mmCIF file of C-alpha atoms in Angstrom:
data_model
loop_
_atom_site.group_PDB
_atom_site.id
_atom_site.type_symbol
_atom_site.label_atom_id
_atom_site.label_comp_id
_atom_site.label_asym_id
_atom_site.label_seq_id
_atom_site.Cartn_x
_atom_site.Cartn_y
_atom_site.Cartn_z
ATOM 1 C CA UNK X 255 50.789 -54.381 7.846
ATOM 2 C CA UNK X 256 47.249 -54.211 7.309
ATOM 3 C CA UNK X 257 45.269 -50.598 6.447
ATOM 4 C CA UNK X 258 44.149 -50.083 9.740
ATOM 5 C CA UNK X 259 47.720 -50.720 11.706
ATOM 6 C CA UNK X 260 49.492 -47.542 8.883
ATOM 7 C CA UNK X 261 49.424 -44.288 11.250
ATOM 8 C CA UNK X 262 48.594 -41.091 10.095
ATOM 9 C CA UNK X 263 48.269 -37.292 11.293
ATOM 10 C CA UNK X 264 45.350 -35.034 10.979
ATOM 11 C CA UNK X 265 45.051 -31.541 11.131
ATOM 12 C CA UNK X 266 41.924 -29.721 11.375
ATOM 13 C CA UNK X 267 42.666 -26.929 9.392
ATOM 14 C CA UNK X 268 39.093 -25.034 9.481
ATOM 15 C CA UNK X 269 36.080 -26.885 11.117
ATOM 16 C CA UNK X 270 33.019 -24.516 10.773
ATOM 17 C CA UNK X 271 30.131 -25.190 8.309
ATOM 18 C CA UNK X 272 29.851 -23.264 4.970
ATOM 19 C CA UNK X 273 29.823 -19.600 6.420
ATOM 20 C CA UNK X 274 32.134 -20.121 9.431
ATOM 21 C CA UNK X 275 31.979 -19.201 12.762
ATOM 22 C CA UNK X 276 31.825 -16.206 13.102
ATOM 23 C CA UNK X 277 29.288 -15.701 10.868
ATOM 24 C CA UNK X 278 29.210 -12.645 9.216
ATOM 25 C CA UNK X 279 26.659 -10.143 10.599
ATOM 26 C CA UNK X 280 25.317 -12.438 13.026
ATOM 27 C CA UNK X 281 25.259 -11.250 17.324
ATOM 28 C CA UNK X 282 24.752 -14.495 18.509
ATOM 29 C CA UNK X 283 26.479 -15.927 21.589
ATOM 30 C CA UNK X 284 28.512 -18.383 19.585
ATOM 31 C CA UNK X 285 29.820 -15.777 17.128
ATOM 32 C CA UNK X 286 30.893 -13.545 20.091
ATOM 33 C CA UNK X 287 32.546 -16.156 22.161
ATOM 34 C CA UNK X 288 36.214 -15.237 23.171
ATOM 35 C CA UNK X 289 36.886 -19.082 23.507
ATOM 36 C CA UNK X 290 39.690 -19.696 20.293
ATOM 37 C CA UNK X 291 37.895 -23.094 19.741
ATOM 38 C CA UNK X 292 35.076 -21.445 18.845
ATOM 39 C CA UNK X 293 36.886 -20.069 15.722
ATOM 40 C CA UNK X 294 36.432 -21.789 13.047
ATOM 41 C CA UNK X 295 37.220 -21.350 9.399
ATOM 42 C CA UNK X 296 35.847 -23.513 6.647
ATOM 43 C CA UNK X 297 35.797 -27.009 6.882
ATOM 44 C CA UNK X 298 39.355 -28.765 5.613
ATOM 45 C CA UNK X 299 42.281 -31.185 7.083
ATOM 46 C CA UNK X 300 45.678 -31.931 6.661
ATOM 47 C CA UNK X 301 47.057 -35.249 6.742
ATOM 48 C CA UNK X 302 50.546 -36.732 7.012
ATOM 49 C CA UNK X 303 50.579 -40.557 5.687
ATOM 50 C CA UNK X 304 53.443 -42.356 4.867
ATOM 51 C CA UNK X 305 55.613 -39.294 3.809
ATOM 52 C CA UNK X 306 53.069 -37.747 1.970
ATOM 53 C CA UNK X 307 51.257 -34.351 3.005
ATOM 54 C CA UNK X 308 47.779 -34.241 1.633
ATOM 55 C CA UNK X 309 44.928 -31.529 1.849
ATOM 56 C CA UNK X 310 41.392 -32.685 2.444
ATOM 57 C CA UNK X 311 39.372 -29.457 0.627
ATOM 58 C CA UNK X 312 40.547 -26.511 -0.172
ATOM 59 C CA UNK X 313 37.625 -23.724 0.750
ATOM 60 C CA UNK X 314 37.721 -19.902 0.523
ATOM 61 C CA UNK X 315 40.154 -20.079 3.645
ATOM 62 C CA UNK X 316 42.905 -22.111 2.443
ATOM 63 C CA UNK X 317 45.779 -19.394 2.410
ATOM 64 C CA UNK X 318 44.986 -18.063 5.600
ATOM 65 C CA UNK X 319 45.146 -22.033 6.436
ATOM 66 C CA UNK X 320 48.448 -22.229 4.820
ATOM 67 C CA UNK X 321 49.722 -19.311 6.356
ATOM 68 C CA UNK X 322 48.470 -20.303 10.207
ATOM 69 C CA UNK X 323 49.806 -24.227 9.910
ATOM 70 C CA UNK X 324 53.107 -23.458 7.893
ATOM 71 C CA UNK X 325 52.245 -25.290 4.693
ATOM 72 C CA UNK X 326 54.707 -25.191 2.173
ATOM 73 C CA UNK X 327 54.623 -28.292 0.332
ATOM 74 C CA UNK X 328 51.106 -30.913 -0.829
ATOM 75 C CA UNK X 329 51.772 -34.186 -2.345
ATOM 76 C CA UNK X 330 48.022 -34.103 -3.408
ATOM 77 C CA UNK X 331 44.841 -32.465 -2.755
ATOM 78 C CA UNK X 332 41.850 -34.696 -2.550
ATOM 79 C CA UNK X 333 38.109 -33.072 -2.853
ATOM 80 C CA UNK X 334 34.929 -34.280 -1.635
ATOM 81 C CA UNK X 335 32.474 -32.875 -3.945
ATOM 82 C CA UNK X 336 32.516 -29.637 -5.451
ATOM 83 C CA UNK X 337 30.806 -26.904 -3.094
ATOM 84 C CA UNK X 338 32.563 -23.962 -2.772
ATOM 85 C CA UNK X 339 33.082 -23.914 0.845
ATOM 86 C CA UNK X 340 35.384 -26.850 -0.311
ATOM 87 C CA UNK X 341 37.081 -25.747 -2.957
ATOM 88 C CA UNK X 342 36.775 -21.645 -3.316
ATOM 89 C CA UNK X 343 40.699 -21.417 -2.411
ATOM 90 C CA UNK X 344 41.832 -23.695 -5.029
ATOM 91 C CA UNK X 345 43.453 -20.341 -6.764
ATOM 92 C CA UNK X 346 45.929 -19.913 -4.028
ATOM 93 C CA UNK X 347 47.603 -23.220 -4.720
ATOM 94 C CA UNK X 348 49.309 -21.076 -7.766
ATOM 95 C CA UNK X 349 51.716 -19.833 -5.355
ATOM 96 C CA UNK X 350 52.989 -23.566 -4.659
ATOM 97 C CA UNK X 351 53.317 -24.191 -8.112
ATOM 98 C CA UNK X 352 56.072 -21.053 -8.208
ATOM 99 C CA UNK X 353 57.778 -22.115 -4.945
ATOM 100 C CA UNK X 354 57.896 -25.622 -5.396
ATOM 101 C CA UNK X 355 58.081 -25.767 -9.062
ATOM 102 C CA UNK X 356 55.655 -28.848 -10.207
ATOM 103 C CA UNK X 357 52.490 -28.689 -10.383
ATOM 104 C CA UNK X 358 49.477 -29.498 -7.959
ATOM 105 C CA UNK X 359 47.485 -33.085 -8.131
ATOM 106 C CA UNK X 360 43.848 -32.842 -7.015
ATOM 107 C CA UNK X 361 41.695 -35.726 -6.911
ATOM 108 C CA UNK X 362 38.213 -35.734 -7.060
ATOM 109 C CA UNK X 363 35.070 -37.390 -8.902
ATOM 110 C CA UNK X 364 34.375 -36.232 -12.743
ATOM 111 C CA UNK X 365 31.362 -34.342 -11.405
ATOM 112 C CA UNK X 366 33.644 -32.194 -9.313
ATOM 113 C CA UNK X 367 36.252 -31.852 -12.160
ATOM 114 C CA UNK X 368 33.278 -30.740 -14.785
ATOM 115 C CA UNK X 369 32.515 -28.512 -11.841
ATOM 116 C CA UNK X 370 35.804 -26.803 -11.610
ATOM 117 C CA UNK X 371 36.361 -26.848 -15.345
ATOM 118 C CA UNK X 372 33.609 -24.338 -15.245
ATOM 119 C CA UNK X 373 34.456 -22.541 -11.849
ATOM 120 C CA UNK X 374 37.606 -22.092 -13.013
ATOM 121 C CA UNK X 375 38.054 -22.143 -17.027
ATOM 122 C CA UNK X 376 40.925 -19.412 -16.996
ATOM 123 C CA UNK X 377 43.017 -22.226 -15.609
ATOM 124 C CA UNK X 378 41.985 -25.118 -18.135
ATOM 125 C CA UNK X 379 41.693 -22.632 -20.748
ATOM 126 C CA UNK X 380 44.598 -23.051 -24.067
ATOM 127 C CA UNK X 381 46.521 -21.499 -24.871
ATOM 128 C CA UNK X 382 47.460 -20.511 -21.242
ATOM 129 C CA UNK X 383 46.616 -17.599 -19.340
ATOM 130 C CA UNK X 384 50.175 -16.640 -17.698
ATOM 131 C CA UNK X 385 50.600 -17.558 -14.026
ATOM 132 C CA UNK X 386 46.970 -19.218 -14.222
ATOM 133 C CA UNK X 387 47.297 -22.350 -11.323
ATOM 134 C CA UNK X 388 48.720 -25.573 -12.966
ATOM 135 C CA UNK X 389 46.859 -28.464 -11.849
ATOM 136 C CA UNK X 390 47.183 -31.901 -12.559
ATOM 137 C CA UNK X 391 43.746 -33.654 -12.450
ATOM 138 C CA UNK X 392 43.051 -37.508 -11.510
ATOM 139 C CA UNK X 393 39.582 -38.596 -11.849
ATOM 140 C CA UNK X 394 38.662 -41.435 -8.713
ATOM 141 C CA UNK X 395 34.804 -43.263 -7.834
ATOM 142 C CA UNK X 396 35.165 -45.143 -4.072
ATOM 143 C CA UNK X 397 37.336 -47.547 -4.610
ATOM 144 C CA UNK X 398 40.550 -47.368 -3.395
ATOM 145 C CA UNK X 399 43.642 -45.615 -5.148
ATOM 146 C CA UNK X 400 46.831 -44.197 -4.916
ATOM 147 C CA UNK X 401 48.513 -40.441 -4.031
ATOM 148 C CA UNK X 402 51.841 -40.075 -5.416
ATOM 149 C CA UNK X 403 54.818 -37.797 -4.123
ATOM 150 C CA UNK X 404 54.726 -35.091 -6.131
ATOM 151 C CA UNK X 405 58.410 -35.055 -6.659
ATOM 152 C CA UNK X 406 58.215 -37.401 -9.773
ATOM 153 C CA UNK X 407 56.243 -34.388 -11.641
ATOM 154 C CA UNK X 408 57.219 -32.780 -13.881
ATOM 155 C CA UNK X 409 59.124 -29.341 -13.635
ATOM 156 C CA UNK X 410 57.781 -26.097 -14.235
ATOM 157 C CA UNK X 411 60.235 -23.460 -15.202
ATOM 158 C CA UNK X 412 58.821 -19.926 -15.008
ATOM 159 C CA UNK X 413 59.600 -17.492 -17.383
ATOM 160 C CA UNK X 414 58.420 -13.804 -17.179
ATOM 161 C CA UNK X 415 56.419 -12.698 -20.561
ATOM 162 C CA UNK X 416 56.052 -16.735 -21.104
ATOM 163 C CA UNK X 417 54.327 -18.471 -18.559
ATOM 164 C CA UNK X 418 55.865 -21.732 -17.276
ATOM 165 C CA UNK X 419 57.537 -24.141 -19.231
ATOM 166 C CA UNK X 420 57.168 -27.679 -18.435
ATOM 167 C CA UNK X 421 60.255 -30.123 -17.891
ATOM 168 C CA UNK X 422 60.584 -33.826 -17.712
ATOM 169 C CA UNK X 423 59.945 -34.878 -14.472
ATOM 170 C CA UNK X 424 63.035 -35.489 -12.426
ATOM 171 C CA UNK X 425 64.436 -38.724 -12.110
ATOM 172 C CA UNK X 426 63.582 -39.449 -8.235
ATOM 173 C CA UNK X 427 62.085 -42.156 -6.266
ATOM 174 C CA UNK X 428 58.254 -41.760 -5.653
ATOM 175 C CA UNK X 429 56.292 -42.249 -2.643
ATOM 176 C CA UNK X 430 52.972 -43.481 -2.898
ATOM 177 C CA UNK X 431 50.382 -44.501 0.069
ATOM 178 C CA UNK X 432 46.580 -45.797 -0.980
ATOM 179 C CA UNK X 433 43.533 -43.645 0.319
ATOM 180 C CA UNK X 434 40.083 -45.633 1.139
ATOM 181 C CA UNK X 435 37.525 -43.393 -0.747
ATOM 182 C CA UNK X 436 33.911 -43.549 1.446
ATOM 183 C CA UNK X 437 30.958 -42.900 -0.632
ATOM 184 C CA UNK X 438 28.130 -40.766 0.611
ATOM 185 C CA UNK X 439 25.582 -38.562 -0.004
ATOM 186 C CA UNK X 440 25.067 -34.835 0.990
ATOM 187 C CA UNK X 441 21.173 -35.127 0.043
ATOM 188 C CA UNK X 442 19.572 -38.488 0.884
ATOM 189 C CA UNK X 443 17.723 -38.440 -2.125
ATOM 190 C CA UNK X 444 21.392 -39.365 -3.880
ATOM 191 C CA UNK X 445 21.879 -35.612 -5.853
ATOM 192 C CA UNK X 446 24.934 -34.578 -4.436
ATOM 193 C CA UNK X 447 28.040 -37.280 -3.993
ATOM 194 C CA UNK X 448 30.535 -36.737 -1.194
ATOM 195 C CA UNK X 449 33.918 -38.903 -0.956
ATOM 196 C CA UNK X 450 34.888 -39.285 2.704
ATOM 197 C CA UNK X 451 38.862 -40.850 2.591
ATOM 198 C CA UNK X 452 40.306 -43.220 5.284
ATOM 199 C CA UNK X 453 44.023 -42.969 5.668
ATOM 200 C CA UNK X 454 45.123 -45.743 7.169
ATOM 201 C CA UNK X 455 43.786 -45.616 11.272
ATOM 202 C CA UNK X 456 41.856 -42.274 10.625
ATOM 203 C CA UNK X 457 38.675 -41.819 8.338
ATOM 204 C CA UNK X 458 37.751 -37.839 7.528
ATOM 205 C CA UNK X 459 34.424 -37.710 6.265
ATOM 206 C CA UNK X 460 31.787 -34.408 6.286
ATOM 207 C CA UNK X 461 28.789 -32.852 4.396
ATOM 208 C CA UNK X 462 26.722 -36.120 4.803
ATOM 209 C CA UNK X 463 23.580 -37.093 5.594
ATOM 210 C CA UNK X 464 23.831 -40.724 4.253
ATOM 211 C CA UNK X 465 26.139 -43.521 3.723
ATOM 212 C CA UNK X 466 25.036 -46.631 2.666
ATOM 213 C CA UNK X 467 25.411 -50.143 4.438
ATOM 214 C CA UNK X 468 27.994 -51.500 2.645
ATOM 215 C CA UNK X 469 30.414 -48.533 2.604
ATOM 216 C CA UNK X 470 30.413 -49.290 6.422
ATOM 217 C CA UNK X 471 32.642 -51.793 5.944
ATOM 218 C CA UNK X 472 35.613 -49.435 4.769
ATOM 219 C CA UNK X 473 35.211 -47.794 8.431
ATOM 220 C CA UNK X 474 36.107 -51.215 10.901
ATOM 221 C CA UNK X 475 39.133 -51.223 13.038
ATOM 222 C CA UNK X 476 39.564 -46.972 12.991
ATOM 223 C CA UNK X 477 41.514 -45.253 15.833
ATOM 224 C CA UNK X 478 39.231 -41.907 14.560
ATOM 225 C CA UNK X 479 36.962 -40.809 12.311
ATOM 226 C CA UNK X 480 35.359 -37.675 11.524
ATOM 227 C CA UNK X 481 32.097 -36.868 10.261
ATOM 228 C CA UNK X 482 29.719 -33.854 10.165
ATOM 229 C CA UNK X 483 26.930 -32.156 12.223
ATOM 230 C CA UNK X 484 25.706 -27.922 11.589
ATOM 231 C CA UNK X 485 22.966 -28.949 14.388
ATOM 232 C CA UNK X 486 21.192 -30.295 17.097
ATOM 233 C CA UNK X 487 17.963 -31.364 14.885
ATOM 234 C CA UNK X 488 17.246 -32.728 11.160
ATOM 235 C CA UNK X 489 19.031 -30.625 8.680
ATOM 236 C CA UNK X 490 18.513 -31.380 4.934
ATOM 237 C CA UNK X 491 22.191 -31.965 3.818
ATOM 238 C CA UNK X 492 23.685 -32.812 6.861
ATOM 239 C CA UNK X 493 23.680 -35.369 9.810
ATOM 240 C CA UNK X 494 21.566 -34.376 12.660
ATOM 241 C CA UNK X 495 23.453 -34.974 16.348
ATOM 242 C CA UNK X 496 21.622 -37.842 17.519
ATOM 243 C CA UNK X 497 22.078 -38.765 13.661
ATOM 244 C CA UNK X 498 26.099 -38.456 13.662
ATOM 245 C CA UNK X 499 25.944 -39.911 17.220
ATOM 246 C CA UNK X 500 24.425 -42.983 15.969
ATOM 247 C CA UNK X 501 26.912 -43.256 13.151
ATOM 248 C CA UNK X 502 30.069 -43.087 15.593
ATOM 249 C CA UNK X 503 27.922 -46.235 17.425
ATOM 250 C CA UNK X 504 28.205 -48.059 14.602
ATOM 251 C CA UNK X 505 31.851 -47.390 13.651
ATOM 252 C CA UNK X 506 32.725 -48.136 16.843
ATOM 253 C CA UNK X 507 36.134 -45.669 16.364
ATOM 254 C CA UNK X 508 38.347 -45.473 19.437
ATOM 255 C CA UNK X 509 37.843 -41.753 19.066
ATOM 256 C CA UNK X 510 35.395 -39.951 17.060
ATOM 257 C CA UNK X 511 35.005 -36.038 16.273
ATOM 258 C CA UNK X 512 32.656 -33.542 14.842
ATOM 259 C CA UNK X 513 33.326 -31.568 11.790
ATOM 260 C CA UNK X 514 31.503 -28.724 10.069
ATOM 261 C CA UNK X 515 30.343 -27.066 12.299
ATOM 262 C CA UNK X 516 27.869 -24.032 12.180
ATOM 263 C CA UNK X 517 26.964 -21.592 15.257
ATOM 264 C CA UNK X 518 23.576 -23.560 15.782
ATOM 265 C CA UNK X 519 25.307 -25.535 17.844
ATOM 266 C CA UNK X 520 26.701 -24.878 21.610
ATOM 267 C CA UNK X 521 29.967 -23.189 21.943
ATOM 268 C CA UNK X 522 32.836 -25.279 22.360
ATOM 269 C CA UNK X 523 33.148 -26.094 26.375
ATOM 270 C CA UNK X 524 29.291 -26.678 26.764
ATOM 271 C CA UNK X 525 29.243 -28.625 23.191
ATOM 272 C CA UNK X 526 32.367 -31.263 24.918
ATOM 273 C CA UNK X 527 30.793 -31.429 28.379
ATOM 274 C CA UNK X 528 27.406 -32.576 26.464
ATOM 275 C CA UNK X 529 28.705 -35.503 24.211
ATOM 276 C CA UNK X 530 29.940 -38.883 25.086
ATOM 277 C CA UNK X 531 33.267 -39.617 26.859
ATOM 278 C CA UNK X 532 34.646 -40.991 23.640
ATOM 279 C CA UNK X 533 33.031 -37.949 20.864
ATOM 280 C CA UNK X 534 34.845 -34.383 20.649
ATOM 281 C CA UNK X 535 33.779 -31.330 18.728
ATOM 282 C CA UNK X 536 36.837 -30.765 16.819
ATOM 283 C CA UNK X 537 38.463 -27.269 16.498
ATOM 284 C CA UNK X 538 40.534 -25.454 14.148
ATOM 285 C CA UNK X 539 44.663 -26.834 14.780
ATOM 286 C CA UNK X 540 43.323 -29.854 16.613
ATOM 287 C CA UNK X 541 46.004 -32.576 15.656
ATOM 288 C CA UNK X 542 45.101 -36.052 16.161
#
């Protein structure tokens, strides 16, 4: 079976740009829409591949996420770069490492690990703070890799006055699926690196505004891919519409859909009735 014939599930867990929709304080008409789809919490997916549940970002949203999807259990968390509108939330993963006892594999560039190291240094600190989150960090570039079931991990035991103590890792077998890592670039000037993943027939990429020729070739024979757009004109960090249009041409993706979205564009209804037959503004619980 070849990478593009392995099905997977996406959920759009939050699909509005770094201050959401609404946006706080602001009167405009996108902000006060009563349309649902207009909604939208911070930019992050779900996705279902091979067995495996796996989180795309984790922003300042994530439990509220959680909550609203039923999320209980992540194989992996995969980040593309280290904003906090992507990873703000990663705090609230604590509460899977007490309910499902292991703890929680993110994946992300060094860059973005330095990042979090200092974002977050009570939970890489030693000796440990108690009930601090328990990560488990793998370092990737864009070439391809693996996310393993976390039920090979090891076991943490909590104990109160301790912390947790950490097990062997049960003797189970391990799932594993391989992730396509897209490199781009959230400045075109190359400052700020942004890993886009394909999983299998569906590529979720955002917070670009260039990808390079060659990483092109990662995105052929897609049944949908995702990239980003805050609005209609040149932005300095993101695609532009006629930008993001040009890169679903080129993919050629049965389907294609618009992530990251910020109240500078229409609401939903008028934003779908003005793109092509084949291009969809996503929205917050879209499943494809």
């Amino acid at each position: 079976m070849t990478i593009s014939e392995q099905k997977a599930r996406l959920t759009f867990l939050g699909t509005g740009t770094s201050s959401g929709i609404p946006m706080l304080g602001c009167k405009c008409e996108v902000c006060h829409s009563g349309d649902p789809k207009d909604k939208r919490l911070r930019a992050s997916a779900l996705v279902e591949y091979g067995g495996l549940s796996i989180l795309v970002d984790c922003g300042p949203d994530f439990r509220a996420q959680a909550i609203r999807a039923g999320i209980t259990h992540l194989d992996g968390i995969l980040l593309t770069h280290n904003h906090m509108d992507h990873v703000g939330g990663l705090d609230d993963t604590r509460a899977l490492n007490l309910c499902e006892s292991h703890p929680v594999n993110i994946y992300c560039e060094k860059y973005v690990e330095d990042s979090l190291r200092r974002s977050y240094a009570y939970a890489f600190a030693e000796p440990r703070y108690q009930g601090a989150p328990e990560w488990k960090m793998h370092t990737i570039d864009n070439r391809p890799f693996k996310v393993y079931s976390n039920a090979g991990d090891e076991v943490l035991k909590w104990e109160k006055g301790f912390g947790y103590h950490h097990l062997p890792a049960e003797n189970v077998e391990v799932k594993s699926v391989e992730v396509i890592p897209i490199q781009g670039w959230h400045l075109k000037e190359k400052q700020i690196s942004v890993l886009g993943y394909r999983f299998g027939n569906i590529a979720y990429l955002t917070d670009m505004n260039l990808i390079e020729d060659e990483e092109f070739e990662k995105l052929k024979g897609l049944d949908a891919v995702t990239i980003n757009c805050v609005k209609p004109g040149p932005h300095h960090s993101h695609f532009s519409l006629q930008e993001c249009l040009d890169f679903f041409g080129r993919v050629n993706a049965r389907t294609s859909y618009i992530t990251h979205l910020s109240h500078l564009l229409p609401c939903h209804e008028e934003f779908e009735r003005m793109l092509p037959e084949n291009v969809h503004p996503a929205y917050d619980g879209l499943t494809i």
